[in-house]
Short mmCIF file of C-alpha atoms in Angstrom, two decimals:
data_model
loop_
_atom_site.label_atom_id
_atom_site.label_comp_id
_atom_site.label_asym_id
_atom_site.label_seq_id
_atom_site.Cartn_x
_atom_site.Cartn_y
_atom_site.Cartn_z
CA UNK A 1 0.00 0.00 0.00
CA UNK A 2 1.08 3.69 -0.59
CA UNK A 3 -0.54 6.68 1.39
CA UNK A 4 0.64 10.36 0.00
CA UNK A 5 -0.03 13.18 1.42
CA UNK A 6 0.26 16.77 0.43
CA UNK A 7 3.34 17.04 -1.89
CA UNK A 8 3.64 13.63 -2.70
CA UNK A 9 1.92 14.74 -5.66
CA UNK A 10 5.02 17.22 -6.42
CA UNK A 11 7.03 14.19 -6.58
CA UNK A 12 7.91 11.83 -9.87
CA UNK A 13 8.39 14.48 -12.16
CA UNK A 14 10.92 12.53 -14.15
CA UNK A 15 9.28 9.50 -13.26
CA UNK A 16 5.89 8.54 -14.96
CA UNK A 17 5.03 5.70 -13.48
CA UNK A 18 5.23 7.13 -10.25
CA UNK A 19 3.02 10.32 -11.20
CA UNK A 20 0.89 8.10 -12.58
CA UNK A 21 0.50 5.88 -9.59
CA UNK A 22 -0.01 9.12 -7.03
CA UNK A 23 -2.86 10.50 -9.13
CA UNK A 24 -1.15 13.79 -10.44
CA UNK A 25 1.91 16.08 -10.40
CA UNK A 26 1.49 19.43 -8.72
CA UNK A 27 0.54 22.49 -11.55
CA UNK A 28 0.77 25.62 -8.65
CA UNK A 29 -1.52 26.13 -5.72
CA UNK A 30 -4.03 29.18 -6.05
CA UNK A 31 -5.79 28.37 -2.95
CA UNK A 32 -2.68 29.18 -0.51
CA UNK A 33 -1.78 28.46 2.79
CA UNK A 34 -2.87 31.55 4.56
CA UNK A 35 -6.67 31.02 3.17
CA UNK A 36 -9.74 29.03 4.04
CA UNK A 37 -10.97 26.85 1.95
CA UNK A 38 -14.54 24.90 1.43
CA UNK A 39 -14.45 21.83 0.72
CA UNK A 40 -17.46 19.00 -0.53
CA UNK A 41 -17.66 15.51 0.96
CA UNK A 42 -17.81 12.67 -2.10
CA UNK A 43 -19.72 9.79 -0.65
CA UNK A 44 -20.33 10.51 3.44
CA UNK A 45 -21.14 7.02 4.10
CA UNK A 46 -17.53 5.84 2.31
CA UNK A 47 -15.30 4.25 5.44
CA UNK A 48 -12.40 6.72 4.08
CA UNK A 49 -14.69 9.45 5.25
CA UNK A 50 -16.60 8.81 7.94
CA UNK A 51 -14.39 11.60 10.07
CA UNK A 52 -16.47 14.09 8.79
CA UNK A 53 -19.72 12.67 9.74
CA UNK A 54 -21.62 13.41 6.64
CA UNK A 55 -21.05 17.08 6.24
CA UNK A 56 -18.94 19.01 3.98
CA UNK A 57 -16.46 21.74 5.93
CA UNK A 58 -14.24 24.58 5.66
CA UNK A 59 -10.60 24.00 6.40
CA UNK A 60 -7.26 26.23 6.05
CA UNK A 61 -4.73 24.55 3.99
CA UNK A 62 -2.63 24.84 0.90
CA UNK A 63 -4.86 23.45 -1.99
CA UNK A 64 -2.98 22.37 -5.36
CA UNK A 65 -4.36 21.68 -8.72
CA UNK A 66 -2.40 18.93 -10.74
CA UNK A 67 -1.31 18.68 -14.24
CA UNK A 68 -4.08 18.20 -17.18
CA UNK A 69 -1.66 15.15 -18.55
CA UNK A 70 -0.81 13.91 -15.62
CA UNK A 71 -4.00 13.47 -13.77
CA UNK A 72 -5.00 10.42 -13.52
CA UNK A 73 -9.26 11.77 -13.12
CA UNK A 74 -12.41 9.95 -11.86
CA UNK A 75 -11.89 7.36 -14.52
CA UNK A 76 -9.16 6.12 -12.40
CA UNK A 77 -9.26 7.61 -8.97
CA UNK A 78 -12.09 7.57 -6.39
CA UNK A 79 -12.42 10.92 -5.39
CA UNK A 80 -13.62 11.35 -1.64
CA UNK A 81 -13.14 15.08 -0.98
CA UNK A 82 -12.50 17.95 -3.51
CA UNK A 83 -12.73 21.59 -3.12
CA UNK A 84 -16.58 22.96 -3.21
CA UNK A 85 -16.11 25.40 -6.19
CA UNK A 86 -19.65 26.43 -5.95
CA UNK A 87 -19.11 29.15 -3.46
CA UNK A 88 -17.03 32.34 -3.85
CA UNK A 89 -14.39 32.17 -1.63
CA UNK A 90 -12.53 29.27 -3.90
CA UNK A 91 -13.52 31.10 -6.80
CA UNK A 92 -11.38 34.26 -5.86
CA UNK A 93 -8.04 32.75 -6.67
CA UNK A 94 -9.01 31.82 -10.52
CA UNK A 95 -10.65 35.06 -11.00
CA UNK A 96 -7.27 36.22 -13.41
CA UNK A 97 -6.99 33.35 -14.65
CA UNK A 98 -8.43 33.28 -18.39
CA UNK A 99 -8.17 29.88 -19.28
CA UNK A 100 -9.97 28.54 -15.89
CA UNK A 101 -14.07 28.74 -15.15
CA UNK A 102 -14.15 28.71 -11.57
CA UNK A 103 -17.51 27.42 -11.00
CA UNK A 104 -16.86 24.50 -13.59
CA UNK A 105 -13.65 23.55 -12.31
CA UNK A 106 -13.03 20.48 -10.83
CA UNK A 107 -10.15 20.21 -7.82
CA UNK A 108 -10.69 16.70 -5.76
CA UNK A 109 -8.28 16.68 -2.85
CA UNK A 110 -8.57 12.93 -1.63
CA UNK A 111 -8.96 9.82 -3.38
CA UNK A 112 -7.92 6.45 -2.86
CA UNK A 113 -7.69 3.29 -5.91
CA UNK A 114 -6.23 -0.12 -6.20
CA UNK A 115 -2.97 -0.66 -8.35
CA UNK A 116 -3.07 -4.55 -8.92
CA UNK A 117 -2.97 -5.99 -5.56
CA UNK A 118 -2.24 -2.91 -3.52
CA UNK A 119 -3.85 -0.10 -2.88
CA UNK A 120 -3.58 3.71 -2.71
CA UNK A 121 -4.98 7.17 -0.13
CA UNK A 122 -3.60 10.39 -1.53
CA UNK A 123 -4.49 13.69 0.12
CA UNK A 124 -3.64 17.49 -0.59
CA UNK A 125 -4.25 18.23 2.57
CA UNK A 126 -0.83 18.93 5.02
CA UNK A 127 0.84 22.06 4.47
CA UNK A 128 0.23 23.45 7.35
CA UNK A 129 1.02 22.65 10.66
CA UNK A 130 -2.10 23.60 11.78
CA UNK A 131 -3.80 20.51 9.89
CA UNK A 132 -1.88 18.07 12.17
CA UNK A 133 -3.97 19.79 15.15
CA UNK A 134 -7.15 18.85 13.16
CA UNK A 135 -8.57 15.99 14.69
CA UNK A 136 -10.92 15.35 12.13
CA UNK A 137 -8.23 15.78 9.40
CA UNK A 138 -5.91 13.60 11.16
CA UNK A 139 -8.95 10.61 11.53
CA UNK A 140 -9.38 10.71 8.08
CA UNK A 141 -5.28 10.44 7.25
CA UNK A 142 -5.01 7.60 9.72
CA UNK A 143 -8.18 5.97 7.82
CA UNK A 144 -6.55 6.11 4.49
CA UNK A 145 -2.99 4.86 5.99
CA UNK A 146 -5.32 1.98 7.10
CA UNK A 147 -6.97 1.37 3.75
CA UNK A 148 -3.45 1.21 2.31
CA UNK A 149 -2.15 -1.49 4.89
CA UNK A 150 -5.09 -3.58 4.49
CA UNK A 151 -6.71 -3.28 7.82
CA UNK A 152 -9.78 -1.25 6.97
CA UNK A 153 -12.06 -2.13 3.75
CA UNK A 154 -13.14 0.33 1.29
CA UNK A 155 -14.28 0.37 -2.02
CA UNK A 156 -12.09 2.18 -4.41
CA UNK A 157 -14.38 1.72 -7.73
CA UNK A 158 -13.32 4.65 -9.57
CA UNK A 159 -16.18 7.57 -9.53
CA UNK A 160 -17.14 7.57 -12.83
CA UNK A 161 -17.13 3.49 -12.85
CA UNK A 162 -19.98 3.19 -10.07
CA UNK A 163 -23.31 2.53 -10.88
CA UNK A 164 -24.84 5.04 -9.39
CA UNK A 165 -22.60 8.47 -8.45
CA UNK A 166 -22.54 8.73 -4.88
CA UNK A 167 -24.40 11.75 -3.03
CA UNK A 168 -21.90 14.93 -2.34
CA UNK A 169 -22.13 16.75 0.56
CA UNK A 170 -20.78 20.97 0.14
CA UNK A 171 -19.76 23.05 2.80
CA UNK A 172 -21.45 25.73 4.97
CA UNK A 173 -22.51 28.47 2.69
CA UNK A 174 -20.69 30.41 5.46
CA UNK A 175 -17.13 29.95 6.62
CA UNK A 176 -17.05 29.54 10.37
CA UNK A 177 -15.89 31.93 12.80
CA UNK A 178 -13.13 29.93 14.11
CA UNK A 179 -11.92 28.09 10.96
CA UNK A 180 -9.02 29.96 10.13
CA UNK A 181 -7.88 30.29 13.91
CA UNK A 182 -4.85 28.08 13.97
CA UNK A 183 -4.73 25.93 17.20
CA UNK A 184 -2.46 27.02 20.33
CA UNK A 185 0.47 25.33 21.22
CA UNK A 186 -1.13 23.88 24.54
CA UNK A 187 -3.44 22.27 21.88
CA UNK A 188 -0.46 21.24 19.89
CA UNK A 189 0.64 19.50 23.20
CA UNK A 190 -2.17 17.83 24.14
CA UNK A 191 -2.53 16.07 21.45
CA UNK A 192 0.92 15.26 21.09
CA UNK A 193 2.33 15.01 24.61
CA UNK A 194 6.08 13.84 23.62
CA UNK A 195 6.35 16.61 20.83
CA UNK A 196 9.03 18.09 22.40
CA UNK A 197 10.89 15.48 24.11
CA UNK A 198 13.14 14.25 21.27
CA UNK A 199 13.18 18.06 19.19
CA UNK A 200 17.30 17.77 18.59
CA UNK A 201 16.61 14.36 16.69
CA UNK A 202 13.95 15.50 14.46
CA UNK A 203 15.24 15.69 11.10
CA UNK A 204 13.28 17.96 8.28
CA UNK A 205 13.22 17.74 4.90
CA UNK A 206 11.33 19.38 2.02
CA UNK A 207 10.17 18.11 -1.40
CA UNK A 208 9.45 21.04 -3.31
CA UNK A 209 12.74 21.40 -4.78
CA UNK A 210 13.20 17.52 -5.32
CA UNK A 211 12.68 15.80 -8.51
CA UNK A 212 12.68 12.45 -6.08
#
């Protein structure tokens, strides 16, 4: 199994195999870091979502869109969330773009698929630090590292393979109050009680730049 999250699809550049088994190579992110985003719900009642009990949500995170030849699309992936491109606030950032209509656009975020025997979870979601305070957002990474080791079942039917298209749940109309307030460091803590203990082993690296 392979899970992937956030710039695992700006990986494989040189390698097309590899793009093609991730889903997609990174083509920019117009929805940056410092906004917050609304995002749609592609089948509530799919084990790979069942963090976000049936509702769509608003989230701040750095949101890419992928390559037109490298996507792999909902002939091959099973999209679970994608960015709700019905409301204005994830319009904004294709407004100068000419070749882009923002309400037609589509930008799924998380999707899982089999590849032969194994399997696959890929989600955008991860730049910031403030997602790995997200309790919901971390249920539903730990749910799709699951799916790829085999110990949770899901079906990965492609979306536009299923026999019927499964029921999609948007956001709020209106962004919460407290979605863009990052969480505290006592939060950070609590969650994490050992964050600290071992800081001088932690070892950082970034994938931006790589073409590995």
């Amino acid at each position: 199994g392979v899970a992937g999250f956030h710039a695992a699809s700006d990986n494989f550049k040189n390698w097309e195999a590899g793009a093609a088994m991730i889903g997609g190579i990174f083509n920019g992110h117009p929805w940056g870091g410092g906004g917050t985003w609304a995002f749609k719900v592609e089948g509530p009642d799919h084990p790979l979502n069942a963090a976000f009990k049936g509702k769509g949500f608003w989230h701040r995170d750095e949101i890419y869109w992928y390559r037109p030849q490298s996507f792999q699309g909902r002939d091959n992936l099973r999209v679970l969330v994608s960015l709700d491109m019905a409301l204005p606030e994830n319009q904004a950032p294709l407004k100068n773009k000419k070749e882009a209509r923002p309400k037609e656009v589509d930008v799924p975020v998380s999707w899982c698929r089999t590849l032969g025997k194994g399997r696959l979870f890929y989600t955008n979601l991860g730049h910031n630090q403030t997602t790995f305070q997200n309790r919901t957002i971390l249920q539903h990474m730990l749910d799709g590292i699951q799916y790829t080791l085999g110990d949770l079942k899901a079906d990965a039917v492609p979306t536009k393979k299923l026999a019927k298209a499964p029921p999609v749940v948007g956001a709020p109309k209106s962004k919460p109050m407290d979605a863009a307030n990052p969480a505290s460091r006592a939060v950070v803590l609590k969650l994490y009680p050992n964050a600290l203990k071992n800081r001088k082993k932690w070892k950082l690296t970034a994938s931006h730049k790589s073409d590995t």
